[in-house]
mmCIF file of C-alpha atoms in Angstrom:
data_model
loop_
_atom_site.group_PDB
_atom_site.id
_atom_site.type_symbol
_atom_site.label_atom_id
_atom_site.label_comp_id
_atom_site.label_asym_id
_atom_site.label_seq_id
_atom_site.Cartn_x
_atom_site.Cartn_y
_atom_site.Cartn_z
ATOM 1 C CA UNK W 1079 -0.170 0.111 -0.044
ATOM 2 C CA UNK W 1080 1.517 3.307 -0.758
ATOM 3 C CA UNK W 1081 1.119 6.178 1.375
ATOM 4 C CA UNK W 1082 1.525 9.578 0.736
ATOM 5 C CA UNK W 1083 1.595 12.076 3.525
ATOM 6 C CA UNK W 1084 2.179 15.194 0.848
ATOM 7 C CA UNK W 1085 1.726 15.470 -2.434
ATOM 8 C CA UNK W 1086 5.683 14.488 -2.916
ATOM 9 C CA UNK W 1087 6.735 11.821 -0.475
ATOM 10 C CA UNK W 1088 5.687 7.659 -1.587
ATOM 11 C CA UNK W 1089 6.585 5.468 1.367
ATOM 12 C CA UNK W 1090 5.703 1.757 -0.056
ATOM 13 C CA UNK W 1091 6.731 -1.641 1.863
ATOM 14 C CA UNK W 1092 7.719 -4.693 -0.416
ATOM 15 C CA UNK W 1093 5.117 -7.221 -0.780
ATOM 16 C CA UNK W 1094 7.042 -10.572 -0.071
ATOM 17 C CA UNK W 1095 5.791 -11.937 -3.361
ATOM 18 C CA UNK W 1096 8.203 -9.962 -5.049
ATOM 19 C CA UNK W 1097 11.056 -12.212 -3.357
ATOM 20 C CA UNK W 1098 13.804 -12.463 -5.761
ATOM 21 C CA UNK W 1099 12.813 -10.395 -8.082
ATOM 22 C CA UNK W 1100 15.590 -7.500 -9.468
ATOM 23 C CA UNK W 1101 14.806 -4.237 -7.362
ATOM 24 C CA UNK W 1102 14.721 -1.796 -10.728
ATOM 25 C CA UNK W 1103 11.622 -4.342 -12.049
ATOM 26 C CA UNK W 1104 10.004 -4.390 -8.397
ATOM 27 C CA UNK W 1105 10.199 -0.424 -8.411
ATOM 28 C CA UNK W 1106 8.945 0.207 -11.416
ATOM 29 C CA UNK W 1107 5.739 -2.282 -11.319
ATOM 30 C CA UNK W 1108 5.062 -0.726 -7.379
ATOM 31 C CA UNK W 1109 5.336 2.596 -8.651
ATOM 32 C CA UNK W 1110 3.807 2.855 -12.244
ATOM 33 C CA UNK W 1111 3.220 6.708 -12.365
ATOM 34 C CA UNK W 1112 7.154 6.824 -13.015
ATOM 35 C CA UNK W 1113 9.487 5.666 -15.373
ATOM 36 C CA UNK W 1114 12.161 3.179 -14.996
ATOM 37 C CA UNK W 1115 15.174 5.492 -15.871
ATOM 38 C CA UNK W 1116 13.838 8.363 -13.675
ATOM 39 C CA UNK W 1117 13.311 5.755 -10.608
ATOM 40 C CA UNK W 1118 16.893 4.745 -10.964
ATOM 41 C CA UNK W 1119 18.150 8.024 -11.673
ATOM 42 C CA UNK W 1120 16.144 8.911 -7.782
ATOM 43 C CA UNK W 1121 17.657 5.736 -6.514
ATOM 44 C CA UNK W 1122 21.115 6.785 -7.202
ATOM 45 C CA UNK W 1123 20.945 10.474 -6.056
ATOM 46 C CA UNK W 1124 19.271 9.361 -2.597
ATOM 47 C CA UNK W 1125 15.850 11.142 -3.748
ATOM 48 C CA UNK W 1126 14.517 6.851 -3.444
ATOM 49 C CA UNK W 1127 15.925 4.946 -0.629
ATOM 50 C CA UNK W 1128 15.369 1.125 0.149
ATOM 51 C CA UNK W 1129 15.768 0.121 4.240
ATOM 52 C CA UNK W 1130 17.412 3.890 4.208
ATOM 53 C CA UNK W 1131 19.737 2.864 1.472
ATOM 54 C CA UNK W 1132 20.616 2.749 -2.034
ATOM 55 C CA UNK W 1133 21.165 -0.704 -3.155
ATOM 56 C CA UNK W 1134 22.191 -1.553 -6.860
ATOM 57 C CA UNK W 1135 19.230 -1.206 -9.467
ATOM 58 C CA UNK W 1136 20.161 -5.340 -10.186
ATOM 59 C CA UNK W 1137 19.984 -5.998 -6.553
ATOM 60 C CA UNK W 1138 17.130 -9.238 -5.917
ATOM 61 C CA UNK W 1139 14.539 -8.023 -3.006
ATOM 62 C CA UNK W 1140 13.824 -10.006 -0.149
ATOM 63 C CA UNK W 1141 10.229 -8.793 0.218
ATOM 64 C CA UNK W 1142 9.296 -6.783 3.444
ATOM 65 C CA UNK W 1143 11.662 -3.841 2.636
ATOM 66 C CA UNK W 1144 10.548 -0.075 3.250
ATOM 67 C CA UNK W 1145 10.853 2.063 -0.015
ATOM 68 C CA UNK W 1146 10.925 5.737 0.772
ATOM 69 C CA UNK W 1147 10.699 8.177 -2.445
ATOM 70 C CA UNK W 1148 10.751 11.974 -2.055
ATOM 71 C CA UNK W 1149 10.101 13.266 -5.435
ATOM 72 C CA UNK W 1150 12.354 16.165 -5.465
ATOM 73 C CA UNK W 1151 10.850 19.526 -4.742
ATOM 74 C CA UNK W 1152 13.682 21.210 -7.225
ATOM 75 C CA UNK W 1153 12.767 21.840 -10.794
ATOM 76 C CA UNK W 1154 13.936 19.329 -12.845
ATOM 77 C CA UNK W 1155 15.264 22.138 -15.122
ATOM 78 C CA UNK W 1156 15.751 24.358 -12.395
ATOM 79 C CA UNK W 1157 18.273 26.765 -14.598
ATOM 80 C CA UNK W 1158 15.136 27.222 -17.546
ATOM 81 C CA UNK W 1159 13.578 30.677 -16.292
ATOM 82 C CA UNK W 1160 10.216 31.278 -16.892
ATOM 83 C CA UNK W 1161 9.257 33.512 -19.899
ATOM 84 C CA UNK W 1162 6.078 34.863 -20.511
ATOM 85 C CA UNK W 1163 5.575 34.021 -24.228
ATOM 86 C CA UNK W 1164 2.182 33.402 -25.958
ATOM 87 C CA UNK W 1165 0.924 29.879 -26.067
ATOM 88 C CA UNK W 1166 -1.517 29.021 -28.620
ATOM 89 C CA UNK W 1167 -3.500 26.521 -26.413
ATOM 90 C CA UNK W 1168 -5.611 23.802 -28.294
ATOM 91 C CA UNK W 1169 -6.640 21.641 -25.202
ATOM 92 C CA UNK W 1170 -5.913 21.430 -21.553
ATOM 93 C CA UNK W 1171 -6.743 19.382 -18.318
ATOM 94 C CA UNK W 1172 -4.919 18.289 -15.142
ATOM 95 C CA UNK W 1173 -3.191 15.975 -17.469
ATOM 96 C CA UNK W 1174 -2.261 17.214 -20.817
ATOM 97 C CA UNK W 1175 -1.715 20.362 -22.604
ATOM 98 C CA UNK W 1176 -1.959 20.327 -26.362
ATOM 99 C CA UNK W 1177 -0.594 23.617 -28.449
ATOM 100 C CA UNK W 1178 0.192 24.766 -32.096
ATOM 101 C CA UNK W 1179 3.957 25.782 -31.944
ATOM 102 C CA UNK W 1180 4.662 28.390 -34.446
ATOM 103 C CA UNK W 1181 7.756 28.193 -36.763
ATOM 104 C CA UNK W 1182 10.650 29.732 -35.539
ATOM 105 C CA UNK W 1183 10.020 28.811 -31.912
ATOM 106 C CA UNK W 1184 13.118 26.822 -30.496
ATOM 107 C CA UNK W 1185 11.734 23.604 -27.867
ATOM 108 C CA UNK W 1186 14.025 23.697 -25.016
ATOM 109 C CA UNK W 1187 17.038 25.587 -24.123
ATOM 110 C CA UNK W 1188 20.493 24.354 -25.672
ATOM 111 C CA UNK W 1189 23.700 26.010 -27.033
ATOM 112 C CA UNK W 1190 22.804 29.171 -28.133
ATOM 113 C CA UNK W 1191 19.217 29.366 -27.187
ATOM 114 C CA UNK W 1192 19.186 29.688 -23.284
ATOM 115 C CA UNK W 1193 16.047 31.607 -23.263
ATOM 116 C CA UNK W 1194 12.897 32.323 -25.473
ATOM 117 C CA UNK W 1195 11.914 28.307 -26.266
ATOM 118 C CA UNK W 1196 8.980 26.648 -25.387
ATOM 119 C CA UNK W 1197 10.165 25.235 -22.193
ATOM 120 C CA UNK W 1198 10.720 28.598 -20.910
ATOM 121 C CA UNK W 1199 7.195 29.694 -21.896
ATOM 122 C CA UNK W 1200 5.781 26.406 -20.431
ATOM 123 C CA UNK W 1201 7.226 26.881 -16.997
ATOM 124 C CA UNK W 1202 5.741 30.151 -16.952
ATOM 125 C CA UNK W 1203 2.588 29.197 -17.798
ATOM 126 C CA UNK W 1204 2.662 26.521 -15.354
ATOM 127 C CA UNK W 1205 5.577 26.523 -12.679
ATOM 128 C CA UNK W 1206 4.491 22.990 -11.455
ATOM 129 C CA UNK W 1207 5.617 21.786 -15.193
ATOM 130 C CA UNK W 1208 9.218 22.730 -14.280
ATOM 131 C CA UNK W 1209 9.677 19.156 -12.038
ATOM 132 C CA UNK W 1210 8.747 17.354 -15.197
ATOM 133 C CA UNK W 1211 11.617 16.460 -17.856
ATOM 134 C CA UNK W 1212 11.869 19.335 -20.312
ATOM 135 C CA UNK W 1213 8.671 20.990 -18.602
ATOM 136 C CA UNK W 1214 6.754 17.743 -20.015
ATOM 137 C CA UNK W 1215 7.842 17.517 -23.429
ATOM 138 C CA UNK W 1216 7.403 14.262 -24.903
ATOM 139 C CA UNK W 1217 7.935 14.540 -28.454
ATOM 140 C CA UNK W 1218 9.817 17.294 -30.832
ATOM 141 C CA UNK W 1219 9.087 19.420 -33.652
ATOM 142 C CA UNK W 1220 12.041 21.141 -35.500
ATOM 143 C CA UNK W 1221 12.250 25.043 -34.780
ATOM 144 C CA UNK W 1222 11.618 25.583 -38.367
ATOM 145 C CA UNK W 1223 8.360 23.462 -38.145
ATOM 146 C CA UNK W 1224 4.691 24.543 -37.230
ATOM 147 C CA UNK W 1225 1.953 22.631 -35.602
ATOM 148 C CA UNK W 1226 0.775 20.619 -33.236
ATOM 149 C CA UNK W 1227 2.317 18.461 -29.925
ATOM 150 C CA UNK W 1228 1.133 17.382 -26.723
ATOM 151 C CA UNK W 1229 2.753 18.144 -23.272
ATOM 152 C CA UNK W 1230 2.470 16.031 -20.182
ATOM 153 C CA UNK W 1231 1.796 17.954 -16.977
ATOM 154 C CA UNK W 1232 1.964 14.753 -14.680
ATOM 155 C CA UNK W 1233 4.772 12.137 -14.289
ATOM 156 C CA UNK W 1234 2.014 9.376 -14.998
ATOM 157 C CA UNK W 1235 1.276 11.274 -18.095
ATOM 158 C CA UNK W 1236 4.744 11.471 -19.027
ATOM 159 C CA UNK W 1237 5.248 8.046 -18.502
ATOM 160 C CA UNK W 1238 2.269 7.035 -20.537
ATOM 161 C CA UNK W 1239 2.261 9.403 -23.281
ATOM 162 C CA UNK W 1240 6.483 8.036 -23.607
ATOM 163 C CA UNK W 1241 5.297 4.704 -23.796
ATOM 164 C CA UNK W 1242 2.287 5.071 -26.239
ATOM 165 C CA UNK W 1243 5.014 7.163 -28.385
ATOM 166 C CA UNK W 1244 6.827 3.858 -28.247
ATOM 167 C CA UNK W 1245 4.007 1.447 -28.992
ATOM 168 C CA UNK W 1246 3.257 3.666 -31.857
ATOM 169 C CA UNK W 1247 -0.343 4.240 -30.903
ATOM 170 C CA UNK W 1248 -0.352 8.213 -30.956
ATOM 171 C CA UNK W 1249 -0.905 8.994 -35.007
ATOM 172 C CA UNK W 1250 0.806 12.017 -36.274
ATOM 173 C CA UNK W 1251 0.305 13.823 -39.413
ATOM 174 C CA UNK W 1252 2.120 16.426 -41.232
ATOM 175 C CA UNK W 1253 1.345 18.444 -44.316
ATOM 176 C CA UNK W 1254 4.693 19.436 -46.192
ATOM 177 C CA UNK W 1255 5.176 20.636 -49.845
ATOM 178 C CA UNK W 1256 8.136 18.378 -51.759
ATOM 179 C CA UNK W 1257 10.364 19.419 -54.378
ATOM 180 C CA UNK W 1258 9.559 17.280 -57.744
ATOM 181 C CA UNK W 1259 6.020 16.091 -59.017
ATOM 182 C CA UNK W 1260 5.112 12.634 -57.738
ATOM 183 C CA UNK W 1261 3.068 10.310 -59.617
ATOM 184 C CA UNK W 1262 1.360 8.702 -56.259
ATOM 185 C CA UNK W 1263 2.343 8.197 -53.060
ATOM 186 C CA UNK W 1264 4.320 5.532 -50.725
ATOM 187 C CA UNK W 1265 6.224 4.954 -47.882
ATOM 188 C CA UNK W 1266 9.620 5.209 -47.049
ATOM 189 C CA UNK W 1267 11.402 2.053 -44.392
ATOM 190 C CA UNK W 1268 14.710 3.049 -43.972
ATOM 191 C CA UNK W 1269 16.834 3.364 -40.609
ATOM 192 C CA UNK W 1270 17.614 6.756 -39.521
ATOM 193 C CA UNK W 1271 21.005 7.239 -37.312
ATOM 194 C CA UNK W 1272 23.436 10.327 -37.349
ATOM 195 C CA UNK W 1273 25.119 11.198 -40.231
ATOM 196 C CA UNK W 1274 29.265 9.841 -40.387
ATOM 197 C CA UNK W 1275 31.058 13.038 -41.037
ATOM 198 C CA UNK W 1276 28.163 16.063 -39.572
ATOM 199 C CA UNK W 1277 26.800 15.036 -36.456
ATOM 200 C CA UNK W 1278 24.066 17.976 -36.429
ATOM 201 C CA UNK W 1279 22.625 16.140 -39.398
ATOM 202 C CA UNK W 1280 20.796 12.837 -39.709
ATOM 203 C CA UNK W 1281 21.101 10.159 -42.353
ATOM 204 C CA UNK W 1282 19.718 6.789 -43.590
ATOM 205 C CA UNK W 1283 22.218 4.361 -42.310
ATOM 206 C CA UNK W 1284 22.176 0.598 -42.557
ATOM 207 C CA UNK W 1285 22.793 0.619 -38.412
ATOM 208 C CA UNK W 1286 20.743 3.189 -37.601
ATOM 209 C CA UNK W 1287 17.144 2.476 -36.056
ATOM 210 C CA UNK W 1288 14.185 1.844 -37.599
ATOM 211 C CA UNK W 1289 12.019 4.856 -39.198
ATOM 212 C CA UNK W 1290 8.962 4.197 -41.455
ATOM 213 C CA UNK W 1291 7.023 7.186 -42.985
ATOM 214 C CA UNK W 1292 4.124 7.138 -45.220
ATOM 215 C CA UNK W 1293 2.951 10.152 -47.673
ATOM 216 C CA UNK W 1294 0.310 10.513 -50.183
ATOM 217 C CA UNK W 1295 -0.568 13.333 -52.898
ATOM 218 C CA UNK W 1296 -2.573 15.877 -52.065
ATOM 219 C CA UNK W 1297 -1.987 18.527 -55.030
ATOM 220 C CA UNK W 1298 0.099 18.244 -57.805
ATOM 221 C CA UNK W 1299 2.233 21.796 -58.900
ATOM 222 C CA UNK W 1300 4.383 22.212 -62.074
ATOM 223 C CA UNK W 1301 7.250 21.594 -59.960
ATOM 224 C CA UNK W 1302 6.193 20.747 -56.364
ATOM 225 C CA UNK W 1303 3.901 18.616 -54.647
ATOM 226 C CA UNK W 1304 1.881 19.094 -51.902
ATOM 227 C CA UNK W 1305 1.715 15.727 -49.526
ATOM 228 C CA UNK W 1306 0.600 14.501 -46.021
ATOM 229 C CA UNK W 1307 2.990 12.570 -43.984
ATOM 230 C CA UNK W 1308 2.162 10.021 -41.386
ATOM 231 C CA UNK W 1309 4.634 8.883 -39.029
ATOM 232 C CA UNK W 1310 4.965 5.478 -37.871
ATOM 233 C CA UNK W 1311 8.159 6.334 -35.489
ATOM 234 C CA UNK W 1312 9.810 9.795 -34.634
ATOM 235 C CA UNK W 1313 13.320 9.610 -35.493
ATOM 236 C CA UNK W 1314 14.850 12.954 -35.510
ATOM 237 C CA UNK W 1315 14.557 14.900 -38.763
ATOM 238 C CA UNK W 1316 12.594 11.895 -39.924
ATOM 239 C CA UNK W 1317 10.480 13.208 -42.817
ATOM 240 C CA UNK W 1318 13.029 15.498 -43.913
ATOM 241 C CA UNK W 1319 15.456 12.849 -44.112
ATOM 242 C CA UNK W 1320 13.104 10.249 -45.899
ATOM 243 C CA UNK W 1321 11.840 12.373 -48.558
ATOM 244 C CA UNK W 1322 15.400 14.297 -49.225
ATOM 245 C CA UNK W 1323 16.239 10.059 -49.516
ATOM 246 C CA UNK W 1324 12.966 9.517 -51.757
ATOM 247 C CA UNK W 1325 14.413 12.295 -53.856
ATOM 248 C CA UNK W 1326 11.431 14.727 -52.967
ATOM 249 C CA UNK W 1327 13.438 16.738 -50.536
ATOM 250 C CA UNK W 1328 11.358 19.464 -48.709
ATOM 251 C CA UNK W 1329 10.581 22.900 -50.362
ATOM 252 C CA UNK W 1330 13.077 25.601 -48.269
ATOM 253 C CA UNK W 1331 15.231 22.667 -46.434
ATOM 254 C CA UNK W 1332 17.961 24.472 -45.275
ATOM 255 C CA UNK W 1333 20.011 21.243 -43.831
ATOM 256 C CA UNK W 1334 18.693 18.132 -46.640
ATOM 257 C CA UNK W 1335 16.887 20.409 -49.253
ATOM 258 C CA UNK W 1336 18.264 20.954 -52.648
ATOM 259 C CA UNK W 1337 19.320 24.719 -53.680
ATOM 260 C CA UNK W 1338 16.443 26.481 -54.821
ATOM 261 C CA UNK W 1339 15.466 25.987 -58.374
ATOM 262 C CA UNK W 1340 12.580 28.578 -59.865
ATOM 263 C CA UNK W 1341 10.374 26.719 -62.820
ATOM 264 C CA UNK W 1342 10.996 28.373 -66.638
ATOM 265 C CA UNK W 1343 8.415 31.075 -67.147
ATOM 266 C CA UNK W 1344 7.734 31.755 -64.034
ATOM 267 C CA UNK W 1345 6.090 35.303 -62.851
ATOM 268 C CA UNK W 1346 8.128 37.788 -60.548
ATOM 269 C CA UNK W 1347 5.196 37.229 -57.805
ATOM 270 C CA UNK W 1348 5.372 33.329 -57.779
ATOM 271 C CA UNK W 1349 9.355 33.448 -58.277
ATOM 272 C CA UNK W 1350 9.370 35.810 -55.054
ATOM 273 C CA UNK W 1351 6.936 33.521 -53.254
ATOM 274 C CA UNK W 1352 9.698 30.720 -53.611
ATOM 275 C CA UNK W 1353 12.437 32.831 -52.688
ATOM 276 C CA UNK W 1354 10.682 34.138 -49.731
ATOM 277 C CA UNK W 1355 9.758 31.127 -47.917
ATOM 278 C CA UNK W 1356 12.594 30.758 -45.573
ATOM 279 C CA UNK W 1357 11.908 27.213 -43.686
ATOM 280 C CA UNK W 1358 11.199 23.719 -44.525
ATOM 281 C CA UNK W 1359 7.830 23.329 -45.744
ATOM 282 C CA UNK W 1360 6.322 21.404 -42.692
ATOM 283 C CA UNK W 1361 3.649 21.376 -40.713
ATOM 284 C CA UNK W 1362 2.495 18.936 -37.798
ATOM 285 C CA UNK W 1363 -1.303 19.045 -39.129
ATOM 286 C CA UNK W 1364 -3.018 16.547 -37.207
ATOM 287 C CA UNK W 1365 -2.443 14.539 -33.418
ATOM 288 C CA UNK W 1366 -4.193 11.680 -32.142
ATOM 289 C CA UNK W 1367 -3.772 9.770 -29.307
ATOM 290 C CA UNK W 1368 -5.565 7.726 -26.234
ATOM 291 C CA UNK W 1369 -5.810 10.153 -23.190
ATOM 292 C CA UNK W 1370 -3.494 9.128 -20.590
ATOM 293 C CA UNK W 1371 -5.460 9.692 -17.280
ATOM 294 C CA UNK W 1372 -9.119 8.721 -19.305
ATOM 295 C CA UNK W 1373 -8.419 6.107 -21.672
ATOM 296 C CA UNK W 1374 -10.761 8.122 -24.078
ATOM 297 C CA UNK W 1375 -9.709 8.220 -27.800
ATOM 298 C CA UNK W 1376 -8.797 12.250 -28.607
ATOM 299 C CA UNK W 1377 -7.685 14.222 -31.700
ATOM 300 C CA UNK W 1378 -7.133 17.529 -32.623
ATOM 301 C CA UNK W 1379 -5.877 19.599 -36.010
ATOM 302 C CA UNK W 1380 -3.659 22.784 -36.323
ATOM 303 C CA UNK W 1381 -4.627 24.881 -39.006
ATOM 304 C CA UNK W 1382 -1.797 25.670 -41.499
ATOM 305 C CA UNK W 1383 0.154 29.056 -40.885
ATOM 306 C CA UNK W 1384 -0.203 32.297 -42.878
ATOM 307 C CA UNK W 1385 3.301 31.781 -44.645
ATOM 308 C CA UNK W 1386 2.077 28.007 -45.548
ATOM 309 C CA UNK W 1387 -1.037 29.066 -47.041
ATOM 310 C CA UNK W 1388 0.470 31.874 -49.184
ATOM 311 C CA UNK W 1389 3.358 29.334 -50.341
ATOM 312 C CA UNK W 1390 0.148 26.956 -51.419
ATOM 313 C CA UNK W 1391 -1.484 29.587 -52.737
ATOM 314 C CA UNK W 1392 1.058 31.042 -55.043
ATOM 315 C CA UNK W 1393 1.835 27.359 -56.329
ATOM 316 C CA UNK W 1394 -1.784 27.047 -57.227
ATOM 317 C CA UNK W 1395 -2.073 30.073 -58.938
ATOM 318 C CA UNK W 1396 1.531 29.475 -61.187
ATOM 319 C CA UNK W 1397 -0.047 26.021 -62.051
ATOM 320 C CA UNK W 1398 -3.832 27.563 -63.460
ATOM 321 C CA UNK W 1399 -1.658 30.331 -64.916
ATOM 322 C CA UNK W 1400 0.431 27.404 -66.736
ATOM 323 C CA UNK W 1401 -2.796 25.359 -67.494
ATOM 324 C CA UNK W 1402 -2.448 22.812 -65.134
#
């Protein structure tokens, strides 16, 4: 039985039937609101004790041990300062927050981006999020990718959403504009890992982690295709890497794209629209998941941002002008 004398103190006695079981497995089963890696971290730093000590995670339990957990009051990311940055919140309850991220907003602090990030904004929106890893962010969008994402507001929700992502039960659909005219949709099943030379980039590599992207055509233009992509996996830069690998890189992608080529006989306005689109043409349009607390199936959509709409309008006008 778990005794929570305060919101952040948990005491539990290991039942005798767990005798002989590894400690880390036992803790994961008895404290399912927290991930095994987080429990291991707390065990190592003394926030979690077993009979007053910090035994190795692989230690076999005897049964009857007293487990005490003090969830750290110090924020997990104490160095992240709260900043009042406007958030376009689509949905929020006690367990999750769903928002529409604008292009240009970095997800969390890092080298060269110590502030002005989504994580700074989340901590300002709800100070309790500071206690969660990266303020509850469970999946990323690149800085210059717009669209929808979910944030966990509790440890239990964080753990469940990460498990759901790993089990591929979270639906994520994107819209993109690719360079080249596709005849049909398809899929890319190619493992992704760090680029062997440029460690800031990702690449398709035989020894990489499994990565699968499905895509289908929405509209075709003279030299571009508006597509919808659905992720089975969630590797870094996955859509950008996979579409470049398929020889349909995303328009405006500064890392994996081609040098801008303006179709022949383009108007000045159309050429200017292409040159003026300064980011990868990628938008996270739809998110579907099972609510981590209620078990309810939920889905949300984020409208295409103005720059994406303007790009599509320019592509459509150019196609119409040339009889397509």
